[in-house]
């Protein structure tokens, strides 16, 4: 790979990435593009980004296109990231739904789930809630989606190395919900794994997921333009059941959608209820 990305190449790649998955790169992220795509360029024996973009646009190169998107969208994640959403889930939302729904059904969507830490964290909270309240929330389904095939493969396996386990997971929960695997990692327990259904989904495309009581859409909207963010949040609104809740990342907020959502203060933390 050549040392530098020209401004023209960088602008062309920015356009490709935004059109493909909505991510809006900043004006000075050439170093990020180089680091994320270096291995792909070496494997493809390509000199630079210009050659890569030209190849992606040729017929029959959809697999290479997916590999490039995958490299640019894969991010590290944590167990119980930011803490507040999981406290709110446990202390407010689960009791509310357990009280209002005698059948015990609950449907949750974890969008941009990465390698599975968020939906599995949600499942652990639900399992702890059910252990303290036998018979409540008997039928819980968590749909977890991501654009990246590679992270979904990791998530479906539910097996993690110790370095990943240590990022946000307490020793108590590790003991309760994981068991050692044969290759030295840690395998999530079957009752947690069964709760989550992983699917590939691009947030820019049509949602065919059904209806949900709670949607987690955290730490992903920050990568989109204001226009795309509004579009995604409007379509998420359409997936929520009446009175359903949207949970965003700690640095994210709703702007200009007060006709669709009402803010709910949780002290600390804010969530949004469908109007």
CSV table of C-alpha atoms in Angstrom, one decimal:
chain,number,residue,atom,x,y,z
A,1,UNK,CA,0.0,0.0,0.0
A,2,UNK,CA,1.3,3.4,-0.9
A,3,UNK,CA,2.2,5.8,1.9
A,4,UNK,CA,-0.5,8.4,1.4
A,5,UNK,CA,-4.1,8.7,0.3
A,6,UNK,CA,-4.8,11.5,-2.0
A,7,UNK,CA,-7.6,14.0,-1.1
A,8,UNK,CA,-9.5,12.8,-4.2
A,9,UNK,CA,-9.2,9.2,-3.2
A,10,UNK,CA,-10.3,10.0,0.4
A,11,UNK,CA,-13.3,12.0,-0.8
A,12,UNK,CA,-14.3,9.1,-3.1
A,13,UNK,CA,-14.0,6.6,-0.3
A,14,UNK,CA,-16.1,8.8,2.1
A,15,UNK,CA,-18.8,8.9,-0.5
A,16,UNK,CA,-18.7,5.1,-1.0
A,17,UNK,CA,-18.9,4.4,2.7
A,18,UNK,CA,-21.7,6.8,3.4
A,19,UNK,CA,-23.8,5.4,0.5
A,20,UNK,CA,-23.1,1.8,1.5
A,21,UNK,CA,-23.8,2.0,5.2
A,22,UNK,CA,-24.4,5.6,6.3
A,23,UNK,CA,-21.1,6.2,8.1
A,24,UNK,CA,-19.9,9.7,7.6
A,25,UNK,CA,-16.1,10.0,8.0
A,26,UNK,CA,-14.6,13.2,9.2
A,27,UNK,CA,-12.4,15.4,7.1
A,28,UNK,CA,-9.1,14.1,8.6
A,29,UNK,CA,-9.6,10.4,9.1
A,30,UNK,CA,-7.2,9.2,6.4
A,31,UNK,CA,-5.1,7.4,9.1
A,32,UNK,CA,-8.2,5.4,10.1
A,33,UNK,CA,-8.9,4.3,6.6
A,34,UNK,CA,-5.3,3.3,6.0
A,35,UNK,CA,-5.1,1.3,9.2
A,36,UNK,CA,-8.5,-0.5,8.7
A,37,UNK,CA,-7.9,-1.4,5.0
A,38,UNK,CA,-4.1,-2.1,5.1
A,39,UNK,CA,-4.6,-5.9,5.5
A,40,UNK,CA,-7.2,-6.0,2.7
A,41,UNK,CA,-4.9,-4.1,0.3
A,42,UNK,CA,-2.0,-6.4,1.1
A,43,UNK,CA,-4.1,-9.5,0.6
A,44,UNK,CA,-5.6,-8.2,-2.7
A,45,UNK,CA,-2.1,-7.0,-3.8
A,46,UNK,CA,-3.4,-3.5,-4.5
A,47,UNK,CA,-1.4,-0.3,-4.4
A,48,UNK,CA,-4.0,1.9,-2.8
A,49,UNK,CA,-7.5,3.1,-2.1
A,50,UNK,CA,-8.2,4.2,-5.7
A,51,UNK,CA,-7.5,0.7,-7.1
A,52,UNK,CA,-9.6,-0.8,-4.3
A,53,UNK,CA,-12.6,1.4,-5.1
A,54,UNK,CA,-12.3,0.7,-8.8
A,55,UNK,CA,-12.3,-3.1,-8.1
A,56,UNK,CA,-15.3,-2.9,-5.8
A,57,UNK,CA,-17.4,-1.2,-8.5
A,58,UNK,CA,-16.7,-4.0,-11.0
A,59,UNK,CA,-19.4,-6.7,-11.4
A,60,UNK,CA,-18.9,-9.8,-9.3
A,61,UNK,CA,-17.0,-8.1,-6.5
A,62,UNK,CA,-19.8,-7.9,-3.9
A,63,UNK,CA,-17.8,-10.1,-1.5
A,64,UNK,CA,-14.9,-7.6,-1.5
A,65,UNK,CA,-17.4,-4.8,-1.0
A,66,UNK,CA,-18.7,-6.6,2.1
A,67,UNK,CA,-15.1,-7.2,3.4
A,68,UNK,CA,-14.3,-3.4,3.1
A,69,UNK,CA,-17.6,-2.4,4.9
A,70,UNK,CA,-16.9,-5.0,7.5
A,71,UNK,CA,-13.4,-3.6,8.2
A,72,UNK,CA,-14.7,0.0,8.5
A,73,UNK,CA,-17.7,-0.8,10.8
A,74,UNK,CA,-16.2,-3.3,13.2
A,75,UNK,CA,-15.7,-1.7,16.7
A,76,UNK,CA,-14.8,-2.9,20.1
A,77,UNK,CA,-17.5,-3.1,22.7
A,78,UNK,CA,-18.0,-3.8,26.4
A,79,UNK,CA,-20.2,-5.8,28.7
A,80,UNK,CA,-22.8,-3.6,30.4
A,81,UNK,CA,-21.4,-0.6,28.6
A,82,UNK,CA,-22.2,2.8,30.3
A,83,UNK,CA,-24.2,0.9,33.0
A,84,UNK,CA,-27.2,3.3,33.2
A,85,UNK,CA,-29.2,1.6,30.4
A,86,UNK,CA,-28.9,-1.7,32.2
A,87,UNK,CA,-29.9,-0.2,35.6
A,88,UNK,CA,-32.9,1.4,33.9
A,89,UNK,CA,-33.8,-1.8,32.3
A,90,UNK,CA,-33.6,-3.7,35.6
A,91,UNK,CA,-35.2,-1.1,37.9
A,92,UNK,CA,-37.8,0.5,35.6
A,93,UNK,CA,-38.6,-1.2,32.4
A,94,UNK,CA,-38.7,-4.9,33.3
A,95,UNK,CA,-40.9,-4.3,36.4
A,96,UNK,CA,-43.2,-2.2,34.2
A,97,UNK,CA,-43.6,-4.8,31.5
A,98,UNK,CA,-43.9,-7.6,34.0
A,99,UNK,CA,-46.8,-5.8,35.6
A,100,UNK,CA,-48.5,-4.7,32.5
A,101,UNK,CA,-48.2,-7.9,30.5
A,102,UNK,CA,-49.6,-10.9,32.4
A,103,UNK,CA,-48.6,-13.2,29.5
A,104,UNK,CA,-45.0,-12.5,30.3
A,105,UNK,CA,-43.9,-11.7,26.7
A,106,UNK,CA,-41.3,-9.1,25.9
A,107,UNK,CA,-39.5,-8.3,22.6
A,108,UNK,CA,-36.3,-6.4,22.5
A,109,UNK,CA,-34.1,-5.2,19.6
A,110,UNK,CA,-30.4,-4.6,20.0
A,111,UNK,CA,-29.3,-2.7,16.9
A,112,UNK,CA,-25.6,-2.5,15.9
A,113,UNK,CA,-24.9,-5.4,18.4
A,114,UNK,CA,-21.3,-5.9,17.3
A,115,UNK,CA,-19.8,-9.2,18.9
A,116,UNK,CA,-22.8,-9.7,21.1
A,117,UNK,CA,-21.9,-8.0,24.4
A,118,UNK,CA,-24.9,-5.7,24.5
A,119,UNK,CA,-27.7,-8.3,23.8
A,120,UNK,CA,-26.1,-10.9,26.0
A,121,UNK,CA,-25.8,-8.3,28.8
A,122,UNK,CA,-29.5,-7.5,28.3
A,123,UNK,CA,-30.2,-11.3,28.5
A,124,UNK,CA,-28.3,-11.6,31.8
A,125,UNK,CA,-30.2,-8.7,33.4
A,126,UNK,CA,-33.5,-10.4,32.3
A,127,UNK,CA,-32.3,-13.8,33.7
A,128,UNK,CA,-31.4,-12.2,37.0
A,129,UNK,CA,-34.8,-10.5,37.1
A,130,UNK,CA,-36.6,-13.7,36.5
A,131,UNK,CA,-34.6,-15.6,39.1
A,132,UNK,CA,-35.9,-13.1,41.7
A,133,UNK,CA,-39.4,-13.2,40.4
A,134,UNK,CA,-40.3,-16.7,39.3
A,135,UNK,CA,-43.0,-16.9,36.6
A,136,UNK,CA,-42.5,-13.3,35.4
A,137,UNK,CA,-41.3,-12.5,31.8
A,138,UNK,CA,-41.4,-16.1,30.7
A,139,UNK,CA,-41.3,-15.4,27.0
A,140,UNK,CA,-38.5,-13.0,26.2
A,141,UNK,CA,-37.1,-12.6,22.7
A,142,UNK,CA,-34.0,-10.5,21.9
A,143,UNK,CA,-33.3,-9.7,18.2
A,144,UNK,CA,-29.7,-8.5,17.7
A,145,UNK,CA,-28.6,-7.0,14.4
A,146,UNK,CA,-25.4,-5.8,12.8
A,147,UNK,CA,-24.1,-5.0,9.3
A,148,UNK,CA,-20.9,-7.0,9.9
A,149,UNK,CA,-21.0,-10.7,9.1
A,150,UNK,CA,-17.8,-11.4,11.0
A,151,UNK,CA,-18.9,-9.9,14.3
A,152,UNK,CA,-22.2,-11.7,14.0
A,153,UNK,CA,-20.3,-15.0,13.6
A,154,UNK,CA,-18.5,-14.3,16.9
A,155,UNK,CA,-21.7,-13.3,18.6
A,156,UNK,CA,-23.6,-16.4,17.5
A,157,UNK,CA,-20.8,-18.6,18.9
A,158,UNK,CA,-21.0,-16.9,22.2
A,159,UNK,CA,-17.4,-17.8,23.1
A,160,UNK,CA,-15.0,-15.1,24.2
A,161,UNK,CA,-11.3,-14.9,25.1
A,162,UNK,CA,-10.4,-13.8,28.6
A,163,UNK,CA,-9.4,-10.3,27.5
A,164,UNK,CA,-12.9,-9.8,26.1
A,165,UNK,CA,-14.6,-11.3,29.2
A,166,UNK,CA,-12.7,-8.9,31.5
A,167,UNK,CA,-14.0,-5.8,29.7
A,168,UNK,CA,-17.0,-4.8,31.9
A,169,UNK,CA,-18.1,-8.3,33.1
A,170,UNK,CA,-17.9,-8.9,36.9
A,171,UNK,CA,-16.4,-12.1,38.3
A,172,UNK,CA,-19.9,-12.9,39.7
A,173,UNK,CA,-21.6,-12.8,36.4
A,174,UNK,CA,-18.7,-14.6,34.7
A,175,UNK,CA,-19.2,-17.4,37.1
A,176,UNK,CA,-23.0,-17.4,36.8
A,177,UNK,CA,-23.3,-17.1,33.0
A,178,UNK,CA,-20.2,-18.6,31.5
A,179,UNK,CA,-18.3,-21.9,31.5
A,180,UNK,CA,-14.7,-22.6,30.4
A,181,UNK,CA,-14.4,-23.8,26.8
A,182,UNK,CA,-12.1,-26.4,25.5
A,183,UNK,CA,-9.8,-23.9,23.7
A,184,UNK,CA,-9.2,-21.7,26.8
A,185,UNK,CA,-12.0,-19.2,26.2
A,186,UNK,CA,-15.3,-18.8,28.0
A,187,UNK,CA,-18.7,-20.0,26.6
A,188,UNK,CA,-21.9,-18.2,27.4
A,189,UNK,CA,-24.5,-20.4,29.1
A,190,UNK,CA,-27.2,-22.0,26.9
A,191,UNK,CA,-30.2,-20.3,28.7
A,192,UNK,CA,-28.6,-16.9,27.8
A,193,UNK,CA,-27.7,-17.8,24.3
A,194,UNK,CA,-31.2,-19.1,23.5
A,195,UNK,CA,-32.7,-15.8,24.3
A,196,UNK,CA,-30.9,-14.0,21.5
A,197,UNK,CA,-31.5,-14.3,17.7
A,198,UNK,CA,-28.7,-12.6,15.7
A,199,UNK,CA,-29.4,-11.3,12.2
A,200,UNK,CA,-27.6,-9.3,9.5
A,201,UNK,CA,-29.1,-5.8,9.0
A,202,UNK,CA,-28.0,-2.6,7.4
A,203,UNK,CA,-29.8,0.3,9.3
A,204,UNK,CA,-30.2,2.1,6.0
A,205,UNK,CA,-32.3,-0.7,4.5
A,206,UNK,CA,-35.9,-1.9,5.2
A,207,UNK,CA,-36.5,-3.4,8.6
A,208,UNK,CA,-38.4,-6.8,8.5
A,209,UNK,CA,-38.0,-7.6,12.2
A,210,UNK,CA,-41.5,-7.2,13.6
A,211,UNK,CA,-42.5,-5.1,16.6
A,212,UNK,CA,-40.6,-4.5,19.8
A,213,UNK,CA,-41.2,-3.2,23.3
A,214,UNK,CA,-37.7,-1.9,23.8
A,215,UNK,CA,-35.1,-0.9,21.2
A,216,UNK,CA,-31.4,-0.3,22.1
A,217,UNK,CA,-29.7,1.9,19.5
A,218,UNK,CA,-26.6,3.0,21.2
A,219,UNK,CA,-23.3,4.4,20.1
A,220,UNK,CA,-24.0,4.0,16.4
A,221,UNK,CA,-26.0,7.2,15.4
A,222,UNK,CA,-23.0,9.3,16.1
A,223,UNK,CA,-21.5,8.0,12.8
A,224,UNK,CA,-24.4,9.2,10.7
A,225,UNK,CA,-25.4,12.5,9.2
A,226,UNK,CA,-28.2,14.4,10.8
A,227,UNK,CA,-30.5,13.5,7.9
A,228,UNK,CA,-29.8,9.8,8.1
A,229,UNK,CA,-30.0,9.8,11.9
A,230,UNK,CA,-33.5,11.3,11.7
A,231,UNK,CA,-34.6,8.7,9.1
A,232,UNK,CA,-33.3,5.8,11.2
A,233,UNK,CA,-35.0,7.1,14.3
A,234,UNK,CA,-38.3,7.6,12.5
A,235,UNK,CA,-38.2,4.0,11.2
A,236,UNK,CA,-37.3,2.7,14.6
A,237,UNK,CA,-40.4,4.5,15.9
A,238,UNK,CA,-42.4,2.3,13.4
A,239,UNK,CA,-41.0,-0.9,14.9
A,240,UNK,CA,-42.0,0.0,18.5
A,241,UNK,CA,-45.2,-1.2,20.1
A,242,UNK,CA,-47.4,1.5,21.6
A,243,UNK,CA,-45.7,2.9,24.7
A,244,UNK,CA,-42.4,1.2,23.7
A,245,UNK,CA,-39.0,2.6,24.7
A,246,UNK,CA,-36.0,3.7,22.8
A,247,UNK,CA,-32.6,3.7,24.5
A,248,UNK,CA,-29.8,5.7,22.9
A,249,UNK,CA,-26.1,6.0,23.8
A,250,UNK,CA,-24.9,8.4,26.5
A,251,UNK,CA,-23.6,10.9,24.0
A,252,UNK,CA,-26.7,10.7,21.7
A,253,UNK,CA,-30.0,12.5,21.8
A,254,UNK,CA,-33.2,13.1,19.8
A,255,UNK,CA,-33.5,16.4,17.9
A,256,UNK,CA,-36.6,17.4,16.0
A,257,UNK,CA,-38.6,14.3,16.7
A,258,UNK,CA,-40.6,15.4,19.7
A,259,UNK,CA,-43.8,14.5,17.7
A,260,UNK,CA,-42.7,10.8,17.8
A,261,UNK,CA,-41.0,10.4,21.2
A,262,UNK,CA,-41.3,11.8,24.7
A,263,UNK,CA,-38.3,12.1,27.0
A,264,UNK,CA,-38.3,10.0,30.2
A,265,UNK,CA,-35.9,11.2,32.9
A,266,UNK,CA,-34.5,8.3,34.9
A,267,UNK,CA,-32.1,10.1,37.3
A,268,UNK,CA,-29.5,9.4,36.1
A,269,UNK,CA,-30.1,8.6,32.4
A,270,UNK,CA,-32.6,9.4,29.8
A,271,UNK,CA,-34.7,7.1,27.6
A,272,UNK,CA,-37.5,7.9,25.1
A,273,UNK,CA,-41.1,6.6,25.0
A,274,UNK,CA,-43.0,6.2,21.8
A,275,UNK,CA,-45.9,8.6,21.6
